[in-house]
PDB file of C-alpha atoms in Angstrom:
ATOM      1  CA  MET A   1       0.000   0.000   0.000  1.00 70.00           C
ATOM      2  CA  ASN A   2       1.336   3.427  -0.973  1.00 90.00           C
ATOM      3  CA  THR A   3       2.349   5.909   1.715  1.00 94.00           C
ATOM      4  CA  VAL A   4       0.605   9.252   1.154  1.00 96.00           C
ATOM      5  CA  VAL A   5       2.085  11.180   4.109  1.00 97.00           C
ATOM      6  CA  GLU A   6       5.403  10.564   5.862  1.00 97.00           C
ATOM      7  CA  VAL A   7       6.545  12.735   8.767  1.00 97.00           C
ATOM      8  CA  LYS A   8      10.053  11.908   9.931  1.00 96.00           C
ATOM      9  CA  GLY A   9      11.988  13.582  12.777  1.00 96.00           C
ATOM     10  CA  VAL A  10      10.043  16.831  12.434  1.00 96.00           C
ATOM     11  CA  CYS A  11      10.613  19.673  14.916  1.00 96.00           C
ATOM     12  CA  LYS A  12       9.024  23.108  15.131  1.00 95.00           C
ATOM     13  CA  ARG A  13      10.054  25.834  17.570  1.00 94.00           C
ATOM     14  CA  TYR A  14       8.705  29.258  18.421  1.00 90.00           C
ATOM     15  CA  GLY A  15      11.602  30.970  20.134  1.00 89.00           C
ATOM     16  CA  ASN A  16      12.693  28.647  22.937  1.00 88.00           C
ATOM     17  CA  ASN A  17       9.393  26.771  22.921  1.00 89.00           C
ATOM     18  CA  GLU A  18       9.542  23.485  21.025  1.00 91.00           C
ATOM     19  CA  VAL A  19       5.952  22.772  19.972  1.00 92.00           C
ATOM     20  CA  ILE A  20       6.723  19.740  17.811  1.00 95.00           C
ATOM     21  CA  GLY A  21       9.764  17.640  18.639  1.00 91.00           C
ATOM     22  CA  HIS A  22      11.102  14.644  16.657  1.00 91.00           C
ATOM     23  CA  CYS A  23       7.651  13.657  15.447  1.00 95.00           C
ATOM     24  CA  ASP A  24       7.201  10.591  13.226  1.00 95.00           C
ATOM     25  CA  PHE A  25       4.167   8.984  11.594  1.00 96.00           C
ATOM     26  CA  GLN A  26       2.846   7.738   8.258  1.00 96.00           C
ATOM     27  CA  ILE A  27      -0.538   7.637   6.547  1.00 97.00           C
ATOM     28  CA  PRO A  28      -1.137   4.982   3.879  1.00 95.00           C
ATOM     29  CA  GLU A  29      -3.479   5.382   0.944  1.00 95.00           C
ATOM     30  CA  GLY A  30      -7.163   5.210   1.868  1.00 95.00           C
ATOM     31  CA  GLU A  31      -6.659   5.417   5.636  1.00 97.00           C
ATOM     32  CA  ILE A  32      -8.388   7.805   8.035  1.00 97.00           C
ATOM     33  CA  TYR A  33      -5.720   8.787  10.559  1.00 98.00           C
ATOM     34  CA  GLY A  34      -6.945  10.522  13.692  1.00 96.00           C
ATOM     35  CA  LEU A  35      -4.593  12.945  15.406  1.00 95.00           C
ATOM     36  CA  LEU A  36      -5.653  13.046  19.056  1.00 94.00           C
ATOM     37  CA  GLY A  37      -4.321  15.472  21.657  1.00 90.00           C
ATOM     38  CA  ILE A  38      -5.340  17.943  24.315  1.00 87.00           C
ATOM     39  CA  ASN A  39      -5.806  21.598  23.363  1.00 84.00           C
ATOM     40  CA  GLY A  40      -2.398  23.100  22.644  1.00 84.00           C
ATOM     41  CA  ALA A  41      -0.748  19.771  21.857  1.00 87.00           C
ATOM     42  CA  GLY A  42       0.400  21.032  18.442  1.00 91.00           C
ATOM     43  CA  LYS A  43      -2.157  19.333  16.173  1.00 93.00           C
ATOM     44  CA  THR A  44      -2.859  22.420  14.058  1.00 93.00           C
ATOM     45  CA  THR A  45       0.842  23.286  13.819  1.00 94.00           C
ATOM     46  CA  LEU A  46       1.620  19.799  12.540  1.00 95.00           C
ATOM     47  CA  MET A  47      -1.147  19.997   9.952  1.00 96.00           C
ATOM     48  CA  LYS A  48       0.016  23.418   8.776  1.00 95.00           C
ATOM     49  CA  MET A  49       3.521  22.033   8.217  1.00 95.00           C
ATOM     50  CA  ILE A  50       2.126  19.164   6.143  1.00 96.00           C
ATOM     51  CA  LEU A  51       0.248  21.733   4.061  1.00 95.00           C
ATOM     52  CA  GLY A  52       3.342  23.900   3.632  1.00 93.00           C
ATOM     53  CA  LEU A  53       1.799  26.790   5.575  1.00 93.00           C
ATOM     54  CA  GLN A  54       4.589  26.593   8.133  1.00 93.00           C
ATOM     55  CA  ARG A  55       8.116  25.326   7.741  1.00 93.00           C
ATOM     56  CA  ALA A  56       9.654  22.623   9.918  1.00 94.00           C
ATOM     57  CA  ASP A  57      12.881  23.567  11.686  1.00 94.00           C
ATOM     58  CA  GLU A  58      14.171  20.006  11.454  1.00 95.00           C
ATOM     59  CA  GLY A  59      13.134  16.749   9.856  1.00 95.00           C
ATOM     60  CA  LYS A  60      11.406  15.795   6.627  1.00 96.00           C
ATOM     61  CA  ILE A  61       7.800  15.750   5.456  1.00 96.00           C
ATOM     62  CA  SER A  62       6.869  13.890   2.287  1.00 96.00           C
ATOM     63  CA  VAL A  63       3.449  13.928   0.631  1.00 96.00           C
ATOM     64  CA  LEU A  64       2.602  11.615  -2.264  1.00 93.00           C
ATOM     65  CA  GLY A  65       6.165  10.360  -2.358  1.00 91.00           C
ATOM     66  CA  ARG A  66       8.033  13.664  -2.588  1.00 90.00           C
ATOM     67  CA  GLU A  67       9.512  16.032  -0.013  1.00 93.00           C
ATOM     68  CA  ILE A  68       7.274  19.060   0.275  1.00 93.00           C
ATOM     69  CA  ASP A  69      10.167  21.540   0.487  1.00 84.00           C
ATOM     70  CA  LYS A  70      11.192  20.439  -3.006  1.00 79.00           C
ATOM     71  CA  ASN A  71       7.739  20.078  -4.521  1.00 79.00           C
ATOM     72  CA  ARG A  72       4.749  22.415  -4.206  1.00 84.00           C
ATOM     73  CA  GLU A  73       2.824  20.657  -6.967  1.00 88.00           C
ATOM     74  CA  TYR A  74       1.474  18.202  -4.390  1.00 92.00           C
ATOM     75  CA  LEU A  75      -0.903  20.886  -3.108  1.00 92.00           C
ATOM     76  CA  ALA A  76      -3.076  20.439  -6.215  1.00 91.00           C
ATOM     77  CA  GLN A  77      -3.882  16.954  -4.898  1.00 94.00           C
ATOM     78  CA  VAL A  78      -4.631  18.054  -1.333  1.00 96.00           C
ATOM     79  CA  GLY A  79      -7.823  19.432   0.213  1.00 95.00           C
ATOM     80  CA  CYS A  80      -8.030  20.978   3.665  1.00 95.00           C
ATOM     81  CA  VAL A  81     -10.132  22.723   6.273  1.00 93.00           C
ATOM     82  CA  ILE A  82      -7.870  24.295   8.895  1.00 89.00           C
ATOM     83  CA  GLU A  83      -9.362  26.189  11.818  1.00 78.00           C
ATOM     84  CA  THR A  84     -12.515  28.216  10.993  1.00 79.00           C
ATOM     85  CA  PRO A  85     -13.305  28.272   7.247  1.00 83.00           C
ATOM     86  CA  VAL A  86     -13.296  31.754   5.720  1.00 88.00           C
ATOM     87  CA  PHE A  87     -15.600  32.634   2.827  1.00 94.00           C
ATOM     88  CA  TYR A  88     -16.780  35.571   0.724  1.00 93.00           C
ATOM     89  CA  GLU A  89     -19.925  36.181   2.745  1.00 94.00           C
ATOM     90  CA  HIS A  90     -22.001  37.739  -0.050  1.00 95.00           C
ATOM     91  CA  LEU A  91     -21.733  34.676  -2.297  1.00 95.00           C
ATOM     92  CA  ASP A  92     -23.959  31.612  -2.218  1.00 95.00           C
ATOM     93  CA  ALA A  93     -22.523  28.089  -2.045  1.00 96.00           C
ATOM     94  CA  SER A  94     -22.586  27.475  -5.804  1.00 96.00           C
ATOM     95  CA  GLY A  95     -20.929  30.798  -6.544  1.00 95.00           C
ATOM     96  CA  LEU A  96     -18.202  30.182  -4.006  1.00 96.00           C
ATOM     97  CA  LEU A  97     -17.395  26.720  -5.361  1.00 96.00           C
ATOM     98  CA  ALA A  98     -17.445  28.005  -8.953  1.00 96.00           C
ATOM     99  CA  MET A  99     -14.933  30.709  -8.036  1.00 94.00           C
ATOM    100  CA  HIS A 100     -12.755  28.126  -6.253  1.00 94.00           C
ATOM    101  CA  LEU A 101     -12.738  25.857  -9.314  1.00 94.00           C
ATOM    102  CA  ALA A 102     -11.874  28.779 -11.591  1.00 94.00           C
ATOM    103  CA  TYR A 103      -8.962  29.688  -9.331  1.00 89.00           C
ATOM    104  CA  MET A 104      -7.691  26.093  -9.468  1.00 88.00           C
ATOM    105  CA  GLY A 105      -8.298  25.748 -13.193  1.00 89.00           C
ATOM    106  CA  ARG A 106     -10.493  22.693 -12.593  1.00 91.00           C
ATOM    107  CA  SER A 107     -14.048  21.615 -13.377  1.00 92.00           C
ATOM    108  CA  ALA A 108     -16.522  19.615 -11.303  1.00 94.00           C
ATOM    109  CA  ASP A 109     -20.221  18.964 -10.795  1.00 95.00           C
ATOM    110  CA  ILE A 110     -21.011  21.586  -8.147  1.00 95.00           C
ATOM    111  CA  SER A 111     -24.549  20.339  -7.557  1.00 94.00           C
ATOM    112  CA  ALA A 112     -23.265  16.814  -6.899  1.00 94.00           C
ATOM    113  CA  VAL A 113     -20.720  18.060  -4.371  1.00 94.00           C
ATOM    114  CA  LEU A 114     -23.308  20.158  -2.526  1.00 94.00           C
ATOM    115  CA  ARG A 115     -25.569  17.105  -2.452  1.00 92.00           C
ATOM    116  CA  LEU A 116     -22.662  15.043  -1.123  1.00 89.00           C
ATOM    117  CA  VAL A 117     -22.233  17.338   1.907  1.00 90.00           C
ATOM    118  CA  GLY A 118     -25.932  17.921   2.501  1.00 88.00           C
ATOM    119  CA  LEU A 119     -26.204  21.475   1.147  1.00 92.00           C
ATOM    120  CA  GLU A 120     -28.298  20.730  -1.919  1.00 90.00           C
ATOM    121  CA  ASP A 121     -31.255  22.787  -0.655  1.00 90.00           C
ATOM    122  CA  VAL A 122     -29.513  26.050   0.269  1.00 88.00           C
ATOM    123  CA  GLY A 123     -30.453  27.708  -3.019  1.00 83.00           C
ATOM    124  CA  LYS A 124     -29.240  31.307  -3.353  1.00 89.00           C
ATOM    125  CA  LYS A 125     -28.972  31.964   0.385  1.00 93.00           C
ATOM    126  CA  PRO A 126     -25.831  34.073   1.017  1.00 96.00           C
ATOM    127  CA  ILE A 127     -23.131  32.474   3.129  1.00 96.00           C
ATOM    128  CA  SER A 128     -23.482  35.277   5.676  1.00 95.00           C
ATOM    129  CA  HIS A 129     -26.768  33.612   6.728  1.00 94.00           C
ATOM    130  CA  TYR A 130     -25.238  30.135   7.227  1.00 93.00           C
ATOM    131  CA  SER A 131     -25.104  28.405  10.592  1.00 88.00           C
ATOM    132  CA  LEU A 132     -21.791  27.095  11.933  1.00 85.00           C
ATOM    133  CA  GLY A 133     -22.704  23.576  10.849  1.00 84.00           C
ATOM    134  CA  MET A 134     -23.523  24.752   7.322  1.00 89.00           C
ATOM    135  CA  ARG A 135     -20.179  26.524   7.157  1.00 91.00           C
ATOM    136  CA  GLN A 136     -18.406  23.330   8.177  1.00 88.00           C
ATOM    137  CA  ARG A 137     -20.184  21.473   5.385  1.00 89.00           C
ATOM    138  CA  LEU A 138     -19.347  24.174   2.838  1.00 94.00           C
ATOM    139  CA  GLY A 139     -15.704  24.137   3.920  1.00 94.00           C
ATOM    140  CA  LEU A 140     -15.641  20.395   3.316  1.00 93.00           C
ATOM    141  CA  ALA A 141     -17.314  20.819  -0.077  1.00 95.00           C
ATOM    142  CA  ARG A 142     -14.613  23.288  -1.099  1.00 96.00           C
ATOM    143  CA  ALA A 143     -11.918  20.911   0.158  1.00 96.00           C
ATOM    144  CA  VAL A 144     -13.115  17.858  -1.786  1.00 95.00           C
ATOM    145  CA  ILE A 145     -14.596  19.348  -4.956  1.00 95.00           C
ATOM    146  CA  HIS A 146     -11.397  18.637  -6.907  1.00 94.00           C
ATOM    147  CA  ARG A 147     -11.235  15.042  -5.575  1.00 93.00           C
ATOM    148  CA  PRO A 148      -7.887  15.302  -3.764  1.00 95.00           C
ATOM    149  CA  ARG A 149      -5.816  12.275  -2.823  1.00 96.00           C
ATOM    150  CA  LEU A 150      -5.226  13.709   0.674  1.00 97.00           C
ATOM    151  CA  LEU A 151      -7.762  15.509   2.847  1.00 97.00           C
ATOM    152  CA  VAL A 152      -6.589  17.376   5.978  1.00 97.00           C
ATOM    153  CA  LEU A 153      -9.291  18.359   8.470  1.00 96.00           C
ATOM    154  CA  ASP A 154      -8.779  20.273  11.711  1.00 92.00           C
ATOM    155  CA  GLU A 155     -11.618  19.546  14.189  1.00 88.00           C
ATOM    156  CA  PRO A 156     -14.114  18.832  11.355  1.00 87.00           C
ATOM    157  CA  LEU A 157     -17.096  17.932  13.588  1.00 83.00           C
ATOM    158  CA  ASN A 158     -17.102  21.186  15.583  1.00 76.00           C
ATOM    159  CA  GLY A 159     -20.472  22.915  15.551  1.00 71.00           C
ATOM    160  CA  LEU A 160     -22.397  20.010  14.043  1.00 79.00           C
ATOM    161  CA  ASP A 161     -25.545  18.568  15.575  1.00 83.00           C
ATOM    162  CA  PRO A 162     -25.767  14.790  16.261  1.00 86.00           C
ATOM    163  CA  ILE A 163     -27.426  14.007  12.925  1.00 85.00           C
ATOM    164  CA  ALA A 164     -24.876  16.071  11.004  1.00 83.00           C
ATOM    165  CA  ILE A 165     -22.024  14.378  12.895  1.00 87.00           C
ATOM    166  CA  THR A 166     -23.300  10.965  11.856  1.00 89.00           C
ATOM    167  CA  GLU A 167     -23.668  12.107   8.244  1.00 87.00           C
ATOM    168  CA  MET A 168     -20.172  13.612   8.260  1.00 88.00           C
ATOM    169  CA  ARG A 169     -18.685  10.375   9.577  1.00 90.00           C
ATOM    170  CA  GLU A 170     -20.462   8.430   6.849  1.00 91.00           C
ATOM    171  CA  LEU A 171     -19.165  10.860   4.234  1.00 90.00           C
ATOM    172  CA  LEU A 172     -15.562  10.561   5.425  1.00 93.00           C
ATOM    173  CA  ARG A 173     -15.836   6.759   5.407  1.00 93.00           C
ATOM    174  CA  LYS A 174     -17.191   6.923   1.851  1.00 91.00           C
ATOM    175  CA  LEU A 175     -14.316   9.126   0.672  1.00 93.00           C
ATOM    176  CA  SER A 176     -11.830   6.812   2.372  1.00 95.00           C
ATOM    177  CA  ALA A 177     -13.385   3.754   0.701  1.00 94.00           C
ATOM    178  CA  GLU A 178     -12.861   5.496  -2.642  1.00 91.00           C
ATOM    179  CA  GLY A 179      -9.132   5.739  -1.902  1.00 92.00           C
ATOM    180  CA  MET A 180      -8.827   9.200  -0.364  1.00 95.00           C
ATOM    181  CA  SER A 181      -6.420   9.431   2.590  1.00 97.00           C
ATOM    182  CA  ILE A 182      -7.708  11.581   5.445  1.00 98.00           C
ATOM    183  CA  LEU A 183      -5.851  13.212   8.333  1.00 98.00           C
ATOM    184  CA  LEU A 184      -8.200  14.654  10.928  1.00 95.00           C
ATOM    185  CA  SER A 185      -7.550  16.118  14.345  1.00 94.00           C
ATOM    186  CA  SER A 186      -9.620  16.193  17.493  1.00 90.00           C
ATOM    187  CA  HIS A 187      -9.357  16.460  21.259  1.00 87.00           C
ATOM    188  CA  ILE A 188     -12.527  14.366  21.629  1.00 87.00           C
ATOM    189  CA  ILE A 189     -11.929  10.615  21.775  1.00 91.00           C
ATOM    190  CA  GLY A 190     -15.466   9.659  20.762  1.00 87.00           C
ATOM    191  CA  GLU A 191     -15.175  11.563  17.476  1.00 87.00           C
ATOM    192  CA  LEU A 192     -12.154   9.540  16.430  1.00 92.00           C
ATOM    193  CA  ARG A 193     -13.389   6.210  17.779  1.00 93.00           C
ATOM    194  CA  TYR A 194     -16.254   6.241  15.299  1.00 92.00           C
ATOM    195  CA  THR A 195     -14.403   7.857  12.403  1.00 94.00           C
ATOM    196  CA  ALA A 196     -10.705   6.928  12.289  1.00 96.00           C
ATOM    197  CA  ASP A 197      -9.019   3.681  11.263  1.00 97.00           C
ATOM    198  CA  ARG A 198      -5.951   4.486  13.319  1.00 97.00           C
ATOM    199  CA  ILE A 199      -5.256   7.017  16.061  1.00 96.00           C
ATOM    200  CA  GLY A 200      -1.995   8.718  16.959  1.00 96.00           C
ATOM    201  CA  ILE A 201      -1.771  10.412  20.353  1.00 94.00           C
ATOM    202  CA  LEU A 202       0.151  13.674  20.074  1.00 93.00           C
ATOM    203  CA  SER A 203       1.674  14.718  23.381  1.00 89.00           C
ATOM    204  CA  ALA A 204       4.718  16.786  24.306  1.00 84.00           C
ATOM    205  CA  GLY A 205       5.443  17.404  20.643  1.00 87.00           C
ATOM    206  CA  CYS A 206       5.447  13.894  19.223  1.00 91.00           C
ATOM    207  CA  ILE A 207       3.312  10.835  18.572  1.00 93.00           C
ATOM    208  CA  ARG A 208       3.511   8.917  21.861  1.00 90.00           C
ATOM    209  CA  GLN A 209       1.248   6.057  20.871  1.00 90.00           C
ATOM    210  CA  GLU A 210      -0.442   4.713  17.748  1.00 94.00           C
ATOM    211  CA  PHE A 211      -3.114   2.058  17.608  1.00 94.00           C
ATOM    212  CA  SER A 212      -5.757   0.526  15.384  1.00 96.00           C
ATOM    213  CA  VAL A 213      -9.203   1.652  16.517  1.00 95.00           C
ATOM    214  CA  GLU A 214     -10.801  -1.661  15.581  1.00 95.00           C
ATOM    215  CA  GLU A 215      -8.222  -3.759  17.428  1.00 95.00           C
ATOM    216  CA  THR A 216      -8.198  -1.542  20.521  1.00 94.00           C
ATOM    217  CA  VAL A 217     -11.988  -1.439  20.780  1.00 94.00           C
ATOM    218  CA  ALA A 218     -12.037  -5.231  20.423  1.00 94.00           C
ATOM    219  CA  LYS A 219      -9.546  -5.484  23.295  1.00 93.00           C
ATOM    220  CA  TYR A 220     -10.968  -2.890  25.697  1.00 92.00           C
ATOM    221  CA  GLY A 221     -14.640  -2.751  24.666  1.00 91.00           C
ATOM    222  CA  GLU A 222     -16.575  -0.188  26.669  1.00 89.00           C
ATOM    223  CA  SER A 223     -13.351   0.758  28.479  1.00 92.00           C
ATOM    224  CA  PHE A 224     -11.812   2.069  25.246  1.00 92.00           C
ATOM    225  CA  GLU A 225     -12.131   5.752  26.158  1.00 90.00           C
ATOM    226  CA  GLU A 226     -10.946   5.093  29.703  1.00 91.00           C
ATOM    227  CA  PHE A 227      -7.828   3.405  28.290  1.00 88.00           C
ATOM    228  CA  VAL A 228      -7.116   6.323  25.941  1.00 90.00           C
ATOM    229  CA  VAL A 229      -7.748   8.998  28.588  1.00 88.00           C
ATOM    230  CA  GLY A 230      -5.444   7.189  30.982  1.00 84.00           C
ATOM    231  CA  TYR A 231      -2.671   7.121  28.426  1.00 81.00           C
ATOM    232  CA  MET A 232      -3.161  10.795  27.553  1.00 81.00           C
ATOM    233  CA  ARG A 233      -3.181  11.787  31.232  1.00 78.00           C
ATOM    234  CA  ARG A 234       0.115  10.001  31.870  1.00 72.00           C
ATOM    235  CA  ASN A 235       1.804  11.776  28.954  1.00 64.00           C
ATOM    236  CA  ALA A 236       0.115  15.189  28.893  1.00 58.00           C
ATOM    237  CA  TYR A 237       2.751  17.021  30.912  1.00 52.00           C
ATOM    238  CA  GLU A 238       5.916  15.355  29.726  1.00 51.00           C
ATOM    239  CA  THR A 239       8.482  17.600  28.120  1.00 44.00           C
ATOM    240  CA  VAL A 240       9.970  17.011  24.704  1.00 40.00           C
TER     241      VAL A 240
END
C-alpha cells in the first residue's frame, strides 16, 4: 500500500518553545488517521507544516512520495479545512465553489458536491446567513470538490448537531473507501473512535502512541475511552 504522508523527525520551535519535537508517523493510501491530543498539543501546527503553511525547523515531510520543500505541486492533490473556514460572505454556495474551481483551473459537478455534503437545498442563500454547521459542510465541499488524494481536516465535527455528525462520519468513510487518505484532528476521543481507522496520540510534541481503533476497541470494549484517557493523562505534561 502506498504511503501518502510521511513525517520523519520533524521539529518546530517558536523561540525557545519546542511545539513539535522529533515527530514521526505515516498515513497509507485510503486510511483515516486521527490525530488526538489535548488543546495546545500542536495538532494544528503539525497539519500546517504538512500543508506547507509553516516550515519545519528540522526533519522531513513527504506527501505523495516527494519532499514538500522540493515540490509544491502536491498541493493540487490536497484538500483541507484548517481552523474556521473563511468565505466571501455575499456569495452563495454554488458561486463560491465556482470561483474556487476557476482559481484552481479545474471543473466539477457543483450540484453533486453540494448534495454530497448535505447542502443541496440552500439555493441562493448568502453564506453570511449560514449556521456554523452549514459553514463546516461548505468548507468540506470546497476541500473535496477537486477530488484530492489527501484531505486534511482540523476539528471537522465542531459545531455540528448529532445528525450532522453521523452524516459527516459516513461521508468521510465513503471518501476513504474510494481511496482518499484523510488526516483529521480532534481532542474528543469519541469523534475519532467512530471515524478513524488508526489514532496517533500527540503529546509533548510527538506521537507517543499509535493504535488501530478496531483492534483496541475489540480489546478494551466499553473501556476504550478510559484506556485512551489514561494514556493521555500520563503523557500530557511530559516535556519534549
